[in-house]
Amino acid sequence: MNDEYDLVIIGWGAAGFAAAIKASEITSGQARIALIGDGPLGGTCVNFGCVPSKYLIEAAAEAHAGSRHRGVSLARPSVDFRELMNGLREAVAGERTRKYEQVIARYENVELIHGRASFVNDREVVVNGRRISGYNFLVSTGSSPVIPDVPGISEFMTTNNFWNMSEMPSTLVIIGGGAAGLEIGQAMSRLGSEVHIVEPRRLVPPHADPDASSIIARSLQADGVRLHLGFTAARAEDGYLIIKGNGEELRIRADAVLVSAGRTPNVEGLNLDAARVAYGKNGVATSRTMQTSNPRIYAAGDVVAQRFMLETLAAREGAVAAENMYEHLGIEVNELEFPRALFTQPQMASVGTLEDECAGCRSKSVPLESVPRARIAGDTDGLFKVVVDREGRVVGVHVVAPNASEIIVEGAMAVRHGLSLSDIVDQPHVFPTISEGIKLAAQSFSRNVEDMPCCVE
Amino acid sequence: MKKVVLRVFGMTCNDCVSRVRAGLLEREGVLDASVSLKDGTAVVQIDEGVVRPDDLELLPVFKGGRYRAQVRSVE
């Protein structure tokens, strides 16, 4: 077989897979595709991100479960951490096999090539000394954890190897209060670790709605997580991490350290200059059609210079890149249409813009306490916030609620289709459900929701 | 006159070859077309004053149905 392909995809995570499959479908399986990668198939989400973290969170929620209702008591569960992590790794392997390995094996036109690719020119890459030429290329190499410089630190984990742990650390220090740090922090606290989260900014997660962030911070603290906001890790010595901030220095015992301080696009080693592909430290520059500065080369997923790193966004971008290569439609991706979620308890989910990012926008919010179902469940920590633009179109929805990640899809539909407040109010909801909160928030623009009986339109 | 080589996807039989060739020749400015099932290609002679190479990718025969085309070279 020669080494000439119709499409060369560098990176076999969500974006690369979506592109390979979409390109195969459009071309009736006739596009000859090279899918190149050097980590486990499936990339970050299934192996190191969403999938293992959700497993840990679910297990921790079971360990933490307690009754909120009078007359019901639950026995305190015990935790075998080693067994839990064995189960977690099996679940990850199972998902990887089912959703990636077995899926791609059905595509005879796709050849998996193991190794790191580097451009020789804009028609050729080299992988382990093998030259591979292509007509179109997709750069979908994903992202890697950022490692902050902390003097004296010798042993630490990232989200790439945290999942290999078998012993539960009695104290766990997490550097970084982003989504992964908060999710893992709350789960590990619930499982029995003493957890400290060190975050230089005042909000966790950063870049979220401030009211929603405050509720998340309170909830984590109520679970026993020690949040050190405004602090940075200064140095490590003798099993302790020294953190500084707010004019003070704290010394924290650290049996284990997890670095979760953001992610950086994987552009190093690709030799993108040789392919005339523009990029910077924030990633590869693309148009909204996912085309790079070289019109035959596309990029998708975490490697793209954009705001969000999401599995769903990566998959859409990969598919759209393939459609634009073969359908010539110029389809665009708008990342603000993509809902994102923090899977703590309560969950936080958002779509669209924050109020302070949008000139002339207005917002209203209702506390979860105003939602009858939340009161019945005895679980009232949360809020619903709706942001509208000058024309009254919904441009942002922010939810903190037990199942915010499911509810946000209604907000995502509203943002994507430019719906108005009355579109949401007129949409029948089920009583009593948490999802009524978005309707109440929309109604709160025109009336006091506390003066309404249930189900008033 | 220019010679455009197209990569054509989706052809599985000689009937496909005839349909793709007919679809190409329908376009004003396409002077001749030779389609290969084995290679998945079409070599198209065009009058570049009437039709641009990229326009060939957007012909009705390459939209909606099962065939897709990409310009691979122009001489």
Short mmCIF file of C-alpha atoms in Angstrom, two decimals:
data_model
loop_
_atom_site.label_atom_id
_atom_site.label_comp_id
_atom_site.label_asym_id
_atom_site.label_seq_id
_atom_site.Cartn_x
_atom_site.Cartn_y
_atom_site.Cartn_z
CA MET A 1 0.00 0.00 0.00
CA ASN A 2 1.26 3.44 -0.78
CA ASP A 3 1.23 6.16 1.85
CA GLU A 4 -1.07 8.58 0.04
CA TYR A 5 -4.37 9.42 1.68
CA ASP A 6 -7.35 11.58 0.86
CA LEU A 7 -7.46 12.73 4.47
CA VAL A 8 -4.79 12.63 7.17
CA ILE A 9 -6.15 13.18 10.68
CA ILE A 10 -3.60 13.93 13.39
CA GLY A 11 -5.10 13.04 16.74
CA TRP A 12 -7.61 10.31 17.55
CA GLY A 13 -9.76 11.94 20.17
CA ALA A 14 -13.36 13.11 19.80
CA ALA A 15 -12.61 15.56 16.98
CA GLY A 16 -10.50 13.12 14.96
CA PHE A 17 -13.03 10.32 15.32
CA ALA A 18 -15.95 12.52 14.35
CA ALA A 19 -14.08 13.72 11.26
CA ALA A 20 -13.05 10.21 10.21
CA ILE A 21 -16.60 8.91 10.49
CA LYS A 22 -18.28 11.90 8.83
CA ALA A 23 -15.76 11.86 5.96
CA SER A 24 -16.38 8.12 5.51
CA GLU A 25 -20.15 8.60 5.45
CA ILE A 26 -20.06 11.46 2.93
CA THR A 27 -17.73 9.62 0.57
CA SER A 28 -19.51 6.24 0.83
CA GLY A 29 -16.44 4.86 2.61
CA GLN A 30 -14.19 5.73 -0.34
CA ALA A 31 -12.03 8.42 1.23
CA ARG A 32 -8.77 6.81 2.22
CA ILE A 33 -8.10 8.10 5.73
CA ALA A 34 -5.03 7.91 7.98
CA LEU A 35 -5.93 8.40 11.66
CA ILE A 36 -2.74 9.11 13.58
CA GLY A 37 -2.37 9.17 17.36
CA ASP A 38 0.01 8.37 20.17
CA GLY A 39 -2.17 8.02 23.27
CA PRO A 40 -5.08 5.72 24.00
CA LEU A 41 -7.85 5.79 21.39
CA GLY A 42 -10.58 8.27 22.19
CA GLY A 43 -8.42 11.03 23.64
CA THR A 44 -8.90 12.99 26.83
CA CYS A 45 -12.64 12.71 27.47
CA VAL A 46 -13.06 8.97 27.62
CA ASN A 47 -9.64 8.15 29.07
CA PHE A 48 -8.73 10.98 31.45
CA GLY A 49 -11.63 13.42 31.59
CA CYS A 50 -15.39 13.22 31.54
CA VAL A 51 -15.79 9.47 31.80
CA PRO A 52 -13.52 8.59 34.75
CA SER A 53 -14.48 11.74 36.65
CA LYS A 54 -18.19 10.98 36.31
CA TYR A 55 -17.57 7.46 37.59
CA LEU A 56 -15.74 8.82 40.65
CA ILE A 57 -18.47 11.42 41.24
CA GLU A 58 -21.25 8.82 41.07
CA ALA A 59 -19.43 6.53 43.49
CA ALA A 60 -18.73 9.42 45.86
CA ALA A 61 -22.38 10.50 45.73
CA GLU A 62 -23.37 7.00 46.86
CA ALA A 63 -20.85 7.11 49.68
CA HIS A 64 -22.15 10.53 50.71
CA ALA A 65 -25.84 9.78 50.37
CA GLY A 66 -27.93 10.83 53.30
CA SER A 67 -31.60 11.44 53.80
CA ARG A 68 -33.08 14.90 53.60
CA HIS A 69 -36.45 13.75 54.86
CA ARG A 70 -37.71 13.25 58.37
CA GLY A 71 -38.27 9.65 59.36
CA VAL A 72 -35.72 8.19 56.96
CA SER A 73 -32.18 7.31 57.96
CA LEU A 74 -29.47 5.57 55.98
CA ALA A 75 -26.60 3.41 57.23
CA ARG A 76 -23.21 4.98 56.61
CA PRO A 77 -21.63 3.26 53.61
CA SER A 78 -18.04 2.01 53.64
CA VAL A 79 -15.52 2.71 50.87
CA ASP A 80 -12.95 0.27 49.46
CA PHE A 81 -11.00 2.81 47.42
CA ARG A 82 -8.78 0.26 45.67
CA GLU A 83 -11.82 -1.66 44.46
CA LEU A 84 -13.56 1.56 43.47
CA MET A 85 -10.62 2.57 41.29
CA ASN A 86 -10.43 -0.92 39.76
CA GLY A 87 -14.07 -0.54 38.79
CA LEU A 88 -13.40 2.93 37.41
CA ARG A 89 -10.56 1.73 35.18
CA GLU A 90 -12.68 -1.16 33.92
CA ALA A 91 -15.50 1.26 33.10
CA VAL A 92 -13.11 3.52 31.18
CA ALA A 93 -11.67 0.57 29.26
CA GLY A 94 -15.19 -0.63 28.50
CA GLU A 95 -16.28 2.74 27.13
CA ARG A 96 -13.10 3.07 25.08
CA THR A 97 -13.60 -0.38 23.57
CA ARG A 98 -17.28 0.09 22.84
CA LYS A 99 -17.32 3.67 21.58
CA TYR A 100 -13.92 3.91 19.89
CA GLU A 101 -12.03 0.67 19.23
CA GLN A 102 -15.03 -1.33 18.02
CA VAL A 103 -16.52 1.61 16.13
CA ILE A 104 -13.44 2.47 14.11
CA ALA A 105 -12.78 -1.20 13.31
CA ARG A 106 -15.97 -1.10 11.18
CA TYR A 107 -14.42 1.45 8.83
CA GLU A 108 -12.14 -0.38 6.42
CA ASN A 109 -11.12 2.89 4.76
CA VAL A 110 -9.60 4.22 7.99
CA GLU A 111 -6.05 3.16 8.86
CA LEU A 112 -4.83 3.68 12.42
CA ILE A 113 -1.20 4.77 12.59
CA HIS A 114 0.50 4.90 15.98
CA GLY A 115 2.96 7.71 16.58
CA ARG A 116 3.50 11.45 16.60
CA ALA A 117 3.11 13.31 13.34
CA SER A 118 5.19 16.26 12.25
CA PHE A 119 4.62 18.24 9.06
CA VAL A 120 7.37 18.07 6.43
CA ASN A 121 5.46 20.41 4.13
CA ASP A 122 1.78 21.13 3.56
CA ARG A 123 1.25 17.82 1.78
CA GLU A 124 3.24 15.48 3.98
CA VAL A 125 3.78 14.44 7.59
CA VAL A 126 6.37 12.09 9.03
CA VAL A 127 5.45 9.53 11.71
CA ASN A 128 8.23 7.37 13.19
CA GLY A 129 10.27 7.94 10.04
CA ARG A 130 7.37 7.00 7.75
CA ARG A 131 6.27 9.65 5.28
CA ILE A 132 2.53 10.00 4.86
CA SER A 133 1.07 12.30 2.26
CA GLY A 134 -2.47 13.60 2.08
CA TYR A 135 -4.73 15.97 0.24
CA ASN A 136 -6.64 17.29 3.26
CA PHE A 137 -5.36 17.33 6.82
CA LEU A 138 -7.14 17.74 10.13
CA VAL A 139 -5.12 18.81 13.16
CA SER A 140 -6.97 17.45 16.20
CA THR A 141 -4.18 16.80 18.67
CA GLY A 142 -6.14 17.96 21.71
CA SER A 143 -4.64 19.52 24.82
CA SER A 144 -2.43 18.67 27.80
CA PRO A 145 -2.42 19.70 31.45
CA VAL A 146 -0.59 22.94 32.26
CA ILE A 147 2.14 22.31 34.83
CA PRO A 148 2.80 25.38 36.98
CA ASP A 149 6.32 25.96 38.23
CA VAL A 150 6.31 25.07 41.94
CA PRO A 151 9.85 24.88 43.39
CA GLY A 152 10.57 21.71 45.34
CA ILE A 153 7.67 19.72 44.03
CA SER A 154 8.85 16.30 42.94
CA GLU A 155 5.81 14.08 42.85
CA PHE A 156 2.44 15.16 41.59
CA MET A 157 -0.39 13.81 39.54
CA THR A 158 -2.29 15.32 36.66
CA THR A 159 -5.68 14.25 35.36
CA ASN A 160 -3.73 11.99 32.98
CA ASN A 161 -2.54 9.66 35.76
CA PHE A 162 -4.78 10.45 38.73
CA TRP A 163 -6.94 7.50 37.68
CA ASN A 164 -4.09 5.03 38.24
CA MET A 165 -4.21 5.71 41.99
CA SER A 166 -5.12 2.81 44.26
CA GLU A 167 -4.57 4.18 47.76
CA MET A 168 -6.76 6.98 49.00
CA PRO A 169 -4.53 9.86 50.15
CA SER A 170 -5.42 11.13 53.59
CA THR A 171 -4.75 14.67 52.38
CA LEU A 172 -5.06 15.70 48.74
CA VAL A 173 -4.02 19.15 47.56
CA ILE A 174 -5.44 20.20 44.20
CA ILE A 175 -3.67 23.05 42.43
CA GLY A 176 -6.35 24.72 40.31
CA GLY A 177 -10.04 25.36 40.89
CA GLY A 178 -11.30 24.62 37.40
CA ALA A 179 -13.97 22.06 36.55
CA ALA A 180 -11.75 18.99 36.95
CA GLY A 181 -10.26 20.19 40.26
CA LEU A 182 -13.66 20.97 41.75
CA GLU A 183 -15.29 17.73 40.60
CA ILE A 184 -12.44 15.52 41.79
CA GLY A 185 -12.04 17.58 44.96
CA GLN A 186 -15.65 17.20 46.05
CA ALA A 187 -15.70 13.50 45.17
CA MET A 188 -12.46 12.74 47.04
CA SER A 189 -13.67 14.69 50.05
CA ARG A 190 -16.86 12.66 50.08
CA LEU A 191 -14.86 9.45 49.86
CA GLY A 192 -12.80 10.41 52.92
CA SER A 193 -9.76 12.49 51.89
CA GLU A 194 -9.01 15.86 53.41
CA VAL A 195 -9.07 18.01 50.27
CA HIS A 196 -7.54 21.43 49.74
CA ILE A 197 -8.08 23.37 46.51
CA VAL A 198 -5.67 26.21 45.74
CA GLU A 199 -6.90 28.73 43.18
CA PRO A 200 -5.40 32.18 42.50
CA ARG A 201 -8.70 33.65 41.35
CA ARG A 202 -11.63 34.46 43.64
CA LEU A 203 -14.22 32.50 41.72
CA VAL A 204 -14.50 28.77 41.23
CA PRO A 205 -14.74 27.74 38.54
CA PRO A 206 -13.18 30.81 36.94
CA HIS A 207 -15.10 32.51 34.11
CA ALA A 208 -18.49 31.45 35.43
CA ASP A 209 -21.52 33.44 36.54
CA PRO A 210 -20.45 34.96 39.89
CA ASP A 211 -23.72 34.12 41.69
CA ALA A 212 -23.54 30.53 40.46
CA SER A 213 -19.88 30.30 41.50
CA SER A 214 -20.69 31.43 45.03
CA ILE A 215 -23.21 28.62 45.45
CA ILE A 216 -20.70 26.06 44.16
CA ALA A 217 -18.02 27.34 46.56
CA ARG A 218 -20.44 27.16 49.50
CA SER A 219 -21.52 23.65 48.58
CA LEU A 220 -17.97 22.38 48.36
CA GLN A 221 -17.09 23.98 51.68
CA ALA A 222 -20.18 22.40 53.24
CA ASP A 223 -18.84 19.05 52.03
CA GLY A 224 -15.58 19.70 53.88
CA VAL A 225 -13.45 20.87 50.93
CA ARG A 226 -11.03 23.60 52.00
CA LEU A 227 -11.02 26.26 49.32
CA HIS A 228 -7.99 28.54 49.31
CA LEU A 229 -9.13 31.27 46.91
CA GLY A 230 -6.64 34.00 46.06
CA PHE A 231 -3.76 31.64 46.88
CA THR A 232 -0.99 30.22 44.70
CA ALA A 233 1.32 27.28 45.34
CA ALA A 234 4.66 28.83 46.28
CA ARG A 235 6.85 25.81 47.01
CA ALA A 236 6.86 22.26 48.33
CA GLU A 237 8.98 20.94 51.18
CA ASP A 238 9.00 17.83 53.39
CA GLY A 239 5.60 16.58 52.34
CA TYR A 240 4.00 20.00 52.70
CA LEU A 241 2.82 22.51 50.14
CA ILE A 242 3.39 26.14 51.00
CA ILE A 243 0.73 28.42 49.57
CA LYS A 244 0.68 32.21 49.53
CA GLY A 245 -2.08 34.72 49.12
CA ASN A 246 -4.09 37.44 50.77
CA GLY A 247 -0.94 38.54 52.59
CA GLU A 248 -0.44 35.23 54.35
CA GLU A 249 1.43 31.96 53.94
CA LEU A 250 -0.10 28.59 54.76
CA ARG A 251 1.59 25.22 55.14
CA ILE A 252 -0.60 22.31 54.06
CA ARG A 253 0.18 18.63 54.59
CA ALA A 254 0.07 17.04 51.13
CA ASP A 255 0.07 13.26 50.91
CA ALA A 256 -0.81 13.69 47.27
CA VAL A 257 -0.87 16.65 44.89
CA LEU A 258 -3.09 16.89 41.82
CA VAL A 259 -2.16 19.57 39.31
CA SER A 260 -5.33 20.68 37.57
CA ALA A 261 -4.45 24.20 36.51
CA GLY A 262 -5.93 24.31 33.04
CA ARG A 263 -4.96 22.79 29.73
CA THR A 264 -2.84 23.94 26.83
CA PRO A 265 -3.33 23.08 23.14
CA ASN A 266 -0.98 20.41 21.78
CA VAL A 267 0.83 22.29 19.02
CA GLU A 268 4.40 21.43 19.93
CA GLY A 269 6.24 19.07 17.61
CA LEU A 270 3.70 19.39 14.79
CA ASN A 271 6.00 21.73 12.81
CA LEU A 272 2.95 23.69 11.68
CA ASP A 273 5.16 26.37 10.13
CA ALA A 274 6.19 23.90 7.44
CA ALA A 275 2.53 23.56 6.50
CA ARG A 276 1.89 27.33 6.58
CA VAL A 277 -0.61 26.89 9.41
CA ALA A 278 -0.88 29.92 11.71
CA TYR A 279 -0.92 29.19 15.45
CA GLY A 280 0.00 30.70 18.80
CA LYS A 281 0.30 29.59 22.39
CA ASN A 282 -3.52 29.56 22.58
CA GLY A 283 -3.73 27.08 19.74
CA VAL A 284 -4.30 26.83 16.02
CA ALA A 285 -6.11 29.77 14.43
CA THR A 286 -9.17 28.76 12.42
CA SER A 287 -12.15 30.39 10.79
CA ARG A 288 -15.58 29.34 12.03
CA THR A 289 -15.58 26.79 9.20
CA MET A 290 -12.59 25.18 10.99
CA GLN A 291 -10.23 26.04 8.13
CA THR A 292 -6.71 27.11 9.11
CA SER A 293 -4.56 29.64 7.28
CA ASN A 294 -3.84 26.82 4.82
CA PRO A 295 -7.18 26.18 3.09
CA ARG A 296 -6.63 22.43 2.74
CA ILE A 297 -5.74 22.01 6.40
CA TYR A 298 -8.43 22.13 9.08
CA ALA A 299 -8.26 21.99 12.86
CA ALA A 300 -10.82 20.88 15.44
CA GLY A 301 -11.16 20.34 19.18
CA ASP A 302 -9.00 21.46 22.08
CA VAL A 303 -6.06 22.35 19.81
CA VAL A 304 -8.05 25.21 18.27
CA ALA A 305 -7.56 28.72 19.68
CA GLN A 306 -11.02 29.13 21.16
CA ARG A 307 -12.72 29.65 24.48
CA PHE A 308 -14.08 26.25 25.42
CA MET A 309 -12.55 22.79 25.59
CA LEU A 310 -15.53 20.45 25.33
CA GLU A 311 -15.98 16.93 23.98
CA THR A 312 -19.20 17.94 22.25
CA LEU A 313 -17.62 21.00 20.65
CA ALA A 314 -14.63 18.96 19.46
CA ALA A 315 -16.88 16.34 17.90
CA ARG A 316 -18.99 18.98 16.13
CA GLU A 317 -15.91 20.75 14.83
CA GLY A 318 -14.42 17.51 13.53
CA ALA A 319 -17.64 16.62 11.72
CA VAL A 320 -18.05 20.14 10.31
CA ALA A 321 -14.45 20.13 9.07
CA ALA A 322 -15.16 16.92 7.16
CA GLU A 323 -18.42 18.30 5.76
CA ASN A 324 -16.70 21.44 4.57
CA MET A 325 -13.92 19.42 2.90
CA TYR A 326 -16.31 17.26 0.90
CA GLU A 327 -19.62 19.13 0.76
CA HIS A 328 -18.09 22.61 0.16
CA LEU A 329 -20.88 24.23 2.18
CA GLY A 330 -18.90 26.52 4.44
CA ILE A 331 -20.76 25.38 7.57
CA GLU A 332 -19.83 27.42 10.66
CA VAL A 333 -19.51 26.42 14.31
CA ASN A 334 -20.63 28.82 17.08
CA GLU A 335 -19.08 27.67 20.33
CA LEU A 336 -21.42 29.83 22.41
CA GLU A 337 -24.26 27.47 21.44
CA PHE A 338 -22.58 24.65 23.34
CA PRO A 339 -23.78 24.01 26.88
CA ARG A 340 -21.12 23.22 29.45
CA ALA A 341 -21.49 21.66 32.87
CA LEU A 342 -19.71 21.24 36.15
CA PHE A 343 -20.66 17.91 37.69
CA THR A 344 -20.35 18.81 41.32
CA GLN A 345 -23.34 18.52 43.63
CA PRO A 346 -25.23 20.69 42.97
CA GLN A 347 -24.29 20.80 39.33
CA MET A 348 -23.65 24.02 37.47
CA ALA A 349 -24.46 24.35 33.78
CA SER A 350 -24.29 27.29 31.41
CA VAL A 351 -24.89 28.19 27.83
CA GLY A 352 -24.27 31.41 25.91
CA THR A 353 -22.90 34.60 27.38
CA LEU A 354 -22.46 35.89 30.90
CA GLU A 355 -24.31 39.09 31.72
CA ASP A 356 -21.12 41.14 32.15
CA GLU A 357 -19.83 40.04 28.73
CA CYS A 358 -22.79 41.46 26.88
CA ALA A 359 -23.32 45.22 26.57
CA GLY A 360 -26.95 46.21 27.00
CA CYS A 361 -28.02 42.79 28.24
CA ARG A 362 -30.31 42.29 31.24
CA SER A 363 -30.61 39.31 33.53
CA LYS A 364 -32.99 37.95 36.13
CA SER A 365 -32.53 35.03 38.42
CA VAL A 366 -34.64 33.00 40.78
CA PRO A 367 -33.25 30.91 43.62
CA LEU A 368 -33.84 27.16 43.48
CA GLU A 369 -35.82 27.67 46.68
CA SER A 370 -38.54 29.19 44.47
CA VAL A 371 -38.98 25.93 42.56
CA PRO A 372 -41.62 23.72 44.25
CA ARG A 373 -39.93 20.45 43.32
CA ALA A 374 -36.68 21.56 44.97
CA ARG A 375 -38.53 22.38 48.19
CA ILE A 376 -40.27 18.98 48.13
CA ALA A 377 -36.90 17.26 47.61
CA GLY A 378 -35.32 19.29 50.39
CA ASP A 379 -32.53 20.24 47.97
CA THR A 380 -32.72 23.99 47.44
CA ASP A 381 -29.14 25.13 46.90
CA GLY A 382 -29.09 26.64 43.42
CA LEU A 383 -30.41 29.21 41.00
CA PHE A 384 -31.73 29.82 37.52
CA LYS A 385 -30.50 32.89 35.67
CA VAL A 386 -31.58 34.04 32.21
CA VAL A 387 -29.73 36.73 30.23
CA VAL A 388 -31.50 38.57 27.39
CA ASP A 389 -30.16 41.03 24.84
CA ARG A 390 -31.64 44.41 23.89
CA GLU A 391 -34.11 42.74 21.53
CA GLY A 392 -35.33 40.40 24.27
CA ARG A 393 -33.69 37.29 22.85
CA VAL A 394 -32.29 34.76 25.29
CA VAL A 395 -28.49 34.89 24.96
CA GLY A 396 -27.41 33.15 28.16
CA VAL A 397 -28.78 30.67 30.69
CA HIS A 398 -26.99 29.70 33.90
CA VAL A 399 -28.28 27.01 36.22
CA VAL A 400 -27.17 25.59 39.54
CA ALA A 401 -29.38 22.64 40.45
CA PRO A 402 -29.09 18.93 41.23
CA ASN A 403 -29.47 17.99 37.54
CA ALA A 404 -28.41 21.24 35.86
CA SER A 405 -26.48 19.36 33.15
CA GLU A 406 -29.75 17.84 31.88
CA ILE A 407 -31.87 20.98 32.27
CA ILE A 408 -29.46 23.28 30.43
CA VAL A 409 -30.41 21.76 27.08
CA GLU A 410 -33.63 23.82 27.13
CA GLY A 411 -31.49 26.92 27.57
CA ALA A 412 -29.19 25.76 24.77
CA MET A 413 -32.18 25.42 22.43
CA ALA A 414 -33.28 28.93 23.37
CA VAL A 415 -29.84 30.44 22.74
CA ARG A 416 -29.26 28.52 19.51
CA HIS A 417 -32.61 29.47 18.02
CA GLY A 418 -32.74 33.04 19.38
CA LEU A 419 -35.91 32.40 21.38
CA SER A 420 -37.61 35.12 23.42
CA LEU A 421 -38.68 35.07 27.08
CA SER A 422 -42.30 34.45 26.03
CA ASP A 423 -41.20 31.42 23.98
CA ILE A 424 -39.90 29.91 27.23
CA VAL A 425 -42.91 30.97 29.31
CA ASP A 426 -45.32 29.59 26.68
CA GLN A 427 -43.52 26.26 26.59
CA PRO A 428 -45.47 23.85 28.81
CA HIS A 429 -43.31 22.24 31.50
CA VAL A 430 -44.06 19.33 33.83
CA PHE A 431 -45.14 20.14 37.37
CA PRO A 432 -43.40 19.62 39.74
CA THR A 433 -39.95 19.50 38.16
CA ILE A 434 -36.67 21.31 38.63
CA SER A 435 -36.79 22.33 34.97
CA GLU A 436 -39.66 24.71 35.80
CA GLY A 437 -36.94 26.97 37.19
CA ILE A 438 -36.03 28.28 33.74
CA LYS A 439 -39.67 29.19 33.13
CA LEU A 440 -39.85 30.95 36.49
CA ALA A 441 -36.68 32.88 35.70
CA ALA A 442 -38.21 33.97 32.38
CA GLN A 443 -41.44 34.97 34.13
CA SER A 444 -39.49 36.95 36.72
CA PHE A 445 -38.71 39.58 34.08
CA SER A 446 -42.38 40.62 34.20
CA ARG A 447 -43.75 39.59 37.61
CA ASN A 448 -42.78 38.63 41.15
CA VAL A 449 -42.64 34.83 41.11
CA GLU A 450 -43.21 34.69 44.86
CA ASP A 451 -46.69 36.13 44.29
CA MET A 452 -47.67 33.35 41.89
CA PRO A 453 -49.39 30.06 42.68
CA CYS A 454 -47.99 26.91 41.04
CA CYS A 455 -48.15 26.60 37.25
CA VAL A 456 -49.33 30.13 36.48
CA GLU A 457 -48.76 30.99 32.84
CA MET B 1 -8.31 25.46 -22.01
CA LYS B 2 -7.36 23.77 -18.77
CA LYS B 3 -7.21 20.17 -17.58
CA VAL B 4 -8.76 19.64 -14.16
CA VAL B 5 -8.29 16.38 -12.24
CA LEU B 6 -11.11 15.67 -9.82
CA ARG B 7 -11.15 13.05 -7.08
CA VAL B 8 -14.66 11.60 -7.26
CA PHE B 9 -16.14 9.68 -4.32
CA GLY B 10 -19.17 7.41 -4.30
CA MET B 11 -18.90 5.65 -7.68
CA THR B 12 -19.46 1.89 -7.50
CA CYS B 13 -20.40 0.82 -11.05
CA ASN B 14 -20.22 1.80 -14.71
CA ASP B 15 -23.63 3.41 -14.42
CA CYS B 16 -22.11 5.78 -11.87
CA VAL B 17 -19.35 6.63 -14.33
CA SER B 18 -21.95 7.56 -16.96
CA ARG B 19 -23.93 9.70 -14.51
CA VAL B 20 -20.86 11.58 -13.30
CA ARG B 21 -19.65 12.16 -16.85
CA ALA B 22 -23.08 13.36 -17.97
CA GLY B 23 -23.29 15.62 -14.92
CA LEU B 24 -19.96 17.19 -15.81
CA LEU B 25 -20.79 17.67 -19.48
CA GLU B 26 -24.06 19.39 -18.59
CA ARG B 27 -22.09 22.40 -17.38
CA GLU B 28 -21.38 25.09 -19.88
CA GLY B 29 -17.64 25.43 -20.38
CA VAL B 30 -16.94 21.73 -19.78
CA LEU B 31 -15.48 20.55 -23.08
CA ASP B 32 -14.78 16.91 -22.29
CA ALA B 33 -14.65 14.54 -19.33
CA SER B 34 -13.04 11.16 -18.78
CA VAL B 35 -14.16 9.33 -15.64
CA SER B 36 -12.36 6.36 -14.05
CA LEU B 37 -14.21 4.03 -11.69
CA LYS B 38 -10.99 2.25 -10.75
CA ASP B 39 -9.13 5.41 -9.72
CA GLY B 40 -12.15 7.37 -8.49
CA THR B 41 -11.15 10.30 -10.66
CA ALA B 42 -12.41 12.47 -13.49
CA VAL B 43 -10.17 14.32 -15.92
CA VAL B 44 -12.08 17.31 -17.20
CA GLN B 45 -11.20 19.73 -20.01
CA ILE B 46 -12.64 23.16 -19.35
CA ASP B 47 -12.81 26.57 -20.94
CA GLU B 48 -11.62 28.57 -17.95
CA GLY B 49 -13.23 31.70 -19.34
CA VAL B 50 -16.64 30.08 -18.83
CA VAL B 51 -16.23 27.81 -15.81
CA ARG B 52 -13.74 27.84 -12.93
CA PRO B 53 -12.21 24.59 -11.66
CA ASP B 54 -13.80 25.04 -8.19
CA ASP B 55 -17.26 25.36 -9.79
CA LEU B 56 -17.03 21.70 -10.81
CA GLU B 57 -17.18 20.62 -7.14
CA LEU B 58 -20.56 22.32 -6.82
CA LEU B 59 -22.28 20.81 -9.86
CA PRO B 60 -25.70 19.23 -9.16
CA VAL B 61 -24.29 15.74 -9.76
CA PHE B 62 -22.02 16.26 -6.73
CA LYS B 63 -24.73 17.67 -4.46
CA GLY B 64 -27.31 15.77 -2.47
CA GLY B 65 -26.83 12.40 -4.15
CA ARG B 66 -24.06 9.94 -3.47
CA TYR B 67 -21.22 11.49 -5.46
CA ARG B 68 -18.77 14.10 -4.16
CA ALA B 69 -15.82 15.73 -5.89
CA GLN B 70 -12.65 17.58 -4.95
CA VAL B 71 -10.34 19.41 -7.36
CA ARG B 72 -6.95 17.76 -7.06
CA SER B 73 -4.97 19.52 -9.79
CA VAL B 74 -5.34 22.12 -12.53
CA GLU B 75 -2.99 22.27 -15.49
#
